[in-house]
Short mmCIF file of C-alpha atoms in Angstrom, two decimals:
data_model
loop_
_atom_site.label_atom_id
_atom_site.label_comp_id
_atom_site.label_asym_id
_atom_site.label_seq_id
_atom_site.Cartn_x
_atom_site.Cartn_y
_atom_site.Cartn_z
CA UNK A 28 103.88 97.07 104.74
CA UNK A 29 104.43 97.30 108.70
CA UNK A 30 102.62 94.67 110.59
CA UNK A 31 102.65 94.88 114.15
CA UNK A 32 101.71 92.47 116.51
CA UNK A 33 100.80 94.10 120.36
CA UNK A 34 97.54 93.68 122.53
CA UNK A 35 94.48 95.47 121.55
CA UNK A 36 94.80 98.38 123.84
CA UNK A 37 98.62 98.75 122.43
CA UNK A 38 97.35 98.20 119.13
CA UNK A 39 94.17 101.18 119.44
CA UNK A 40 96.71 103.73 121.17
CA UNK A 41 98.82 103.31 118.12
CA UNK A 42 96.45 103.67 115.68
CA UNK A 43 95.57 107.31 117.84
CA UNK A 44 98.68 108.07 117.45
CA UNK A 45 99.30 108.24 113.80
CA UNK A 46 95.74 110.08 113.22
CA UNK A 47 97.17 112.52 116.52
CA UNK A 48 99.81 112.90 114.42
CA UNK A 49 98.52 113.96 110.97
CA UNK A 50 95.52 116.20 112.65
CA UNK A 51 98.58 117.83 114.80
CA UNK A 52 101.01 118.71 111.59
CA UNK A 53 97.69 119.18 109.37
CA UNK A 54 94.69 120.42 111.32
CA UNK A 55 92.80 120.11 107.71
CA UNK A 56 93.64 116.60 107.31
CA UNK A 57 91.12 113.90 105.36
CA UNK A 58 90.49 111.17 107.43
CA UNK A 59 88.75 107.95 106.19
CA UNK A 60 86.67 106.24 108.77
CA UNK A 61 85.90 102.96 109.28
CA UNK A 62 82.88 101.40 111.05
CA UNK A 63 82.60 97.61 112.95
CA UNK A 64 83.70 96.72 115.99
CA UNK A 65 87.46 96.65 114.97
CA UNK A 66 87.75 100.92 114.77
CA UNK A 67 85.68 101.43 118.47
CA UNK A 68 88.93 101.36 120.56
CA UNK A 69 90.38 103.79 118.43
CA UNK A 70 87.77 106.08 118.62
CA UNK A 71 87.22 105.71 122.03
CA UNK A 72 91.02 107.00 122.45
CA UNK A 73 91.06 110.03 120.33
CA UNK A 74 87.57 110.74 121.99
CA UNK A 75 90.07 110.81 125.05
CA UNK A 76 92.74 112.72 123.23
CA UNK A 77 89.94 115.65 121.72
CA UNK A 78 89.11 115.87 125.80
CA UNK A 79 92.15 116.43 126.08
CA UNK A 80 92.81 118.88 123.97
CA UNK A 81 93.11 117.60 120.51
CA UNK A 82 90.67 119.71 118.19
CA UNK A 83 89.21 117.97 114.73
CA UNK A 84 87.62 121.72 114.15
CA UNK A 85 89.14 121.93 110.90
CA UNK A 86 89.64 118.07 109.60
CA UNK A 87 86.98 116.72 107.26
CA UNK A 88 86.24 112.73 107.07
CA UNK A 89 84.93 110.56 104.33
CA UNK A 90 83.35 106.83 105.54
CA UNK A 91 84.04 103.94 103.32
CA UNK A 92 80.65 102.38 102.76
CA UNK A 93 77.03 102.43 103.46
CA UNK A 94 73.84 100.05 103.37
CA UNK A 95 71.41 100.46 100.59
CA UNK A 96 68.33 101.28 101.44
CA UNK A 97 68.39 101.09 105.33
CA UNK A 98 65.84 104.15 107.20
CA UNK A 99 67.76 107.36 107.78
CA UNK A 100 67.01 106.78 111.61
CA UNK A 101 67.81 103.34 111.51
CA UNK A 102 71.32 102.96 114.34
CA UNK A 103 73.15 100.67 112.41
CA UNK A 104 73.30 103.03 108.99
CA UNK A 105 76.63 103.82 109.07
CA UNK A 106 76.18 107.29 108.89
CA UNK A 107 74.67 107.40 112.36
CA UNK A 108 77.33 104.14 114.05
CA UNK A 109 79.55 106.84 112.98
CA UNK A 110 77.90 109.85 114.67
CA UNK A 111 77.12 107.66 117.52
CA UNK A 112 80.58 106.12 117.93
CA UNK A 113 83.24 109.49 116.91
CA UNK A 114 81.91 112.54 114.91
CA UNK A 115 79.27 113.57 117.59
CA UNK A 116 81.94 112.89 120.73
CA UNK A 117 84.26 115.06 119.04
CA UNK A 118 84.86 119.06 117.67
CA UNK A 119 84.58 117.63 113.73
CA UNK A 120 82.40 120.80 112.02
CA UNK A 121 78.67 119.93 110.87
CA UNK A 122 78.94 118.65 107.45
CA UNK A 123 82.62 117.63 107.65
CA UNK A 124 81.61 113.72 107.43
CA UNK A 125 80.81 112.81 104.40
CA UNK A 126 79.44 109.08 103.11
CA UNK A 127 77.94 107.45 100.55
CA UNK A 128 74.11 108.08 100.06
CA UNK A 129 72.09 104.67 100.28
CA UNK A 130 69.32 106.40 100.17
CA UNK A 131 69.94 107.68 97.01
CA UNK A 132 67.27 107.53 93.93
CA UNK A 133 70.31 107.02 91.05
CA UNK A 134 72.79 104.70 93.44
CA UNK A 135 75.13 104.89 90.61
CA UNK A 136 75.07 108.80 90.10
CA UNK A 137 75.69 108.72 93.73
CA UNK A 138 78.24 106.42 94.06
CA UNK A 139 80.04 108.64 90.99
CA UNK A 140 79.47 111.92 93.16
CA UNK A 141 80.82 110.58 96.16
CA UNK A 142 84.49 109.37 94.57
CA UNK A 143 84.42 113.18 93.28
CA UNK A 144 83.52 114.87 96.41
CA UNK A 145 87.15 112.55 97.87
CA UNK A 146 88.65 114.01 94.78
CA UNK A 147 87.89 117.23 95.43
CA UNK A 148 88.72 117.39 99.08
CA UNK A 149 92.52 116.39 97.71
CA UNK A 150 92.20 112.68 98.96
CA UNK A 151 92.12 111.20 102.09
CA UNK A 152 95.57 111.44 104.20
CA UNK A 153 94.82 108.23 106.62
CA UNK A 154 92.18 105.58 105.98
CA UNK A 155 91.60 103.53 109.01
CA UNK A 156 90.33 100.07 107.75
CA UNK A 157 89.06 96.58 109.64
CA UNK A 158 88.90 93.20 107.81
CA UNK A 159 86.50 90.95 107.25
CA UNK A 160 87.06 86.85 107.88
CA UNK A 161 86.99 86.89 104.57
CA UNK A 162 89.68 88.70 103.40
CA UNK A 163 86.96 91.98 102.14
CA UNK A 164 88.30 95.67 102.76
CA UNK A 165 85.33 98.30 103.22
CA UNK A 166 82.74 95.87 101.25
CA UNK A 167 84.69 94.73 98.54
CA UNK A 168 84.02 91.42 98.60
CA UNK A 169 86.22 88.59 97.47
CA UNK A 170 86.13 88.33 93.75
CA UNK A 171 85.70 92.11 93.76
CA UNK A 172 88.37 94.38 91.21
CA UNK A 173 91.58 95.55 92.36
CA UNK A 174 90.93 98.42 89.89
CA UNK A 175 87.35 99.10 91.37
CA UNK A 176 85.88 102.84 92.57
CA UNK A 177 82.74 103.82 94.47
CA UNK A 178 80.19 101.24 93.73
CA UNK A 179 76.93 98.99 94.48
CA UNK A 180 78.00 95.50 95.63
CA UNK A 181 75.82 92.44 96.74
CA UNK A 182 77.13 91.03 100.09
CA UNK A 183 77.73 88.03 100.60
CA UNK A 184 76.51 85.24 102.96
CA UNK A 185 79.51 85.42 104.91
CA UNK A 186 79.39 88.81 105.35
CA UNK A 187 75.93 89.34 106.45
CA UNK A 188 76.14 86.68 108.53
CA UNK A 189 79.15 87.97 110.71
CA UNK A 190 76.74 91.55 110.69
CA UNK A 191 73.80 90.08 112.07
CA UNK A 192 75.53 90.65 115.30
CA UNK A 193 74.35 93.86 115.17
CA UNK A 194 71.22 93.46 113.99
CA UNK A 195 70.05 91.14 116.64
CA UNK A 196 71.48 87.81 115.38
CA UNK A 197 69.15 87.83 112.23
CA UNK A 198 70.74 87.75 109.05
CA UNK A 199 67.99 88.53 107.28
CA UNK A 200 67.73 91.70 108.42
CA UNK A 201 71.03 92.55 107.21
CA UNK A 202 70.68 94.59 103.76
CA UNK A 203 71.66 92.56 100.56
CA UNK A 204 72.99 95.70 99.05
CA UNK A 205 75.65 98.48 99.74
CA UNK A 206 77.50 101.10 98.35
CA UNK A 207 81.45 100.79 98.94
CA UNK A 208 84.82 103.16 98.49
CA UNK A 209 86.78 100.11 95.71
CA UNK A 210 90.29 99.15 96.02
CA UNK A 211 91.31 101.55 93.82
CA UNK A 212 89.72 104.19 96.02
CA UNK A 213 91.12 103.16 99.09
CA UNK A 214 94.50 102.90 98.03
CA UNK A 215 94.55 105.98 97.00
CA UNK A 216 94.44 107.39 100.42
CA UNK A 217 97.67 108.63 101.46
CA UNK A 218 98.25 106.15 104.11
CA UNK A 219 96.42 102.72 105.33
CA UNK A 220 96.07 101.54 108.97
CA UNK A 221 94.24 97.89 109.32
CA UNK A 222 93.58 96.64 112.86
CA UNK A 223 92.38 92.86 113.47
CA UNK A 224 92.07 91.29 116.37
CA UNK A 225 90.93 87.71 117.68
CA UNK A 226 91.55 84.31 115.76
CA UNK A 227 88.66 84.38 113.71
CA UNK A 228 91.07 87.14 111.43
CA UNK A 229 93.88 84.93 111.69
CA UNK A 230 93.34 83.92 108.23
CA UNK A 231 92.58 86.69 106.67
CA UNK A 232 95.54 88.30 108.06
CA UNK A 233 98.17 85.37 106.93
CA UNK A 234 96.81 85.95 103.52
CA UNK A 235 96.47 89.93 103.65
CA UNK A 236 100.16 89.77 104.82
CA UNK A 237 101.85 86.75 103.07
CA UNK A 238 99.46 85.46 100.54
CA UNK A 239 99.62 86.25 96.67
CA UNK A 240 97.94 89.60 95.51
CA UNK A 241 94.72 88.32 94.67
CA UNK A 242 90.76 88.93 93.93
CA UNK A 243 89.60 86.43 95.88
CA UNK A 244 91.40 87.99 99.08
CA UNK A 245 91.19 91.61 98.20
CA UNK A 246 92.67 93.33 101.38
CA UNK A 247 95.77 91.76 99.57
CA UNK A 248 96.21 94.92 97.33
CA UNK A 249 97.12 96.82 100.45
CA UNK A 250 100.55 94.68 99.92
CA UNK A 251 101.04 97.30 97.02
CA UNK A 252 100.50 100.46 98.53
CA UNK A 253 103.84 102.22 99.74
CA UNK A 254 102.55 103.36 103.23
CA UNK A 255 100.44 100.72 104.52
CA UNK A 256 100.47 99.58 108.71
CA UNK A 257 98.67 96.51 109.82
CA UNK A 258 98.05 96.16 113.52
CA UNK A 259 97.18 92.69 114.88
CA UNK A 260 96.54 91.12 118.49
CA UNK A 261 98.26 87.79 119.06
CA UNK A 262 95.52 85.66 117.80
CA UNK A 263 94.75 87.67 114.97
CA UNK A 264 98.37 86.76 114.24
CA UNK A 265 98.02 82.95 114.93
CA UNK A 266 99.01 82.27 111.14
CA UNK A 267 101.87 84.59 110.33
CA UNK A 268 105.01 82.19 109.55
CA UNK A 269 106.89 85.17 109.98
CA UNK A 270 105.49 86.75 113.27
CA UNK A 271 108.99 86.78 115.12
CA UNK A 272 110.57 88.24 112.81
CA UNK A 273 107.48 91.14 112.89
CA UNK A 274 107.75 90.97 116.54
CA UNK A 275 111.67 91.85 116.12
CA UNK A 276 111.47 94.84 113.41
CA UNK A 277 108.95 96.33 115.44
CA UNK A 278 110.82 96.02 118.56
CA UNK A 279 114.01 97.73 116.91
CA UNK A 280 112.34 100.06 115.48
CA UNK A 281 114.46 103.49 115.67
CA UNK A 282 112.70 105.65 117.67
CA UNK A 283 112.52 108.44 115.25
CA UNK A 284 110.32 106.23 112.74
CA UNK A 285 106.68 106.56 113.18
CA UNK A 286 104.28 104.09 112.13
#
């Protein structure tokens, strides 16, 4: 696992960078995409990047979760935060986003189609992810398996209370219910790129970087996958008892080594 500790705007061009560089060598790439506020910087600079000249013509997508049972109109199902905020800004092909259907009459037939439809595309190359306080990746929540696949999972009170920012400040209208890629999904994806920022991550962070491999923090796992990059502000990285020592490898990093 790389962690590296810059400002947010450092931390959002780098994160551009390593999708730049997949779409680039691979124009066919599988991206996974991400929605809260942690991904918006990054989007907002490979929105830049596609104005630029960078083309996601021929790259398909895959989102990691989805409310259950939220209006297809309504702006914060995730389907349409992630029109809004990337695929509509950019050349991505109709169809080529694909998420999980909370609208679904069988949520576990759909939840079983969806990890097939990732299958079938051949996986997904770079899965951006946030983090929540904590410790859940997409909505696996703590307690959640570090075997699990596409599934239904109850929210927490946590969690819907640190999403009732965007639904006005009230929690209760924040869905009980979602469908979410598992751990086991998402670390199947070829490689993982976390961003947290502000102090209200620091924890999660200490324990996604330093703590034990454990259930009850499941971004953990991503201390198991083999090409993993965690990109953290300064307060975000408040806890890390090793953060000079981060700070260091990153800043010798030989030039030729990407992230």
């Amino acid at each position: 696992m790389e962690v590296v500790i810059a400002p947010p705007g450092e931390l959002a061009r780098l994160a551009a960078d390593a999708v730049e560089g997949l779409v680039r060598a691979n124009p066919e790439a599988v991206l996974g995409l991400a929605t809260g506020s942690s991904p918006l910087a990054v989007y907002d600079e490979l929105v830049r990047r596609h104005e630029a000249g960078l083309s996601f013509a021929r790259a398909r997508a895959f989102m990691l979760d989805e409310y259950v049972g939220l209006p297809a109109d309504h702006p914060e199902r995730y389907r349409n935060v992630i029109d809004k905020e990337f695929a509509s800004r950019v050349d991505l092909a109709p169809g080529a986003v694909q998420g999980p259907d909370g609208l679904a009459a069988d949520l576990p037939a759909a939840c079983a189609a969806y990890e097939q439809a990732i299958a079938d595309a051949g996986g997904v190359d770079l899965q951006i992810l946030g983090i929540g306080t904590d410790g859940h990746i997409a909505f696996n929540e703590p307690g959640s398996s570090l075997a699990s696949r596409t599934r239904i999972k109850t929210l927490t009170k946590q969690t819907r209370e640190d999403n009732a920012r965007f639904f006005g400040g009230s929690v209760d209208d924040v869905p009980r219910h979602c469908l979410t890629q598992g751990l086991a999904t998402i670390m199947s994806a070829r490689h993982l790129v976390l961003l947290a920022s502000g102090r209200t991550k620091a924890e999660a962070v200490h324990q996604l970087v330093e703590g034990p491999v454990s259930a009850m923090w499941p971004a953990t796992i991503m201390q198991l996958h083999p090409h993993a990059t965690v990109l953290v502000d300064d307060a975000a990285a408040s806890r890390l008892q090793l953060a000079d020592y981060y700070r260091q490898t990153y800043a010798e990093k030989p030039d030729w080594q990407g992230l």
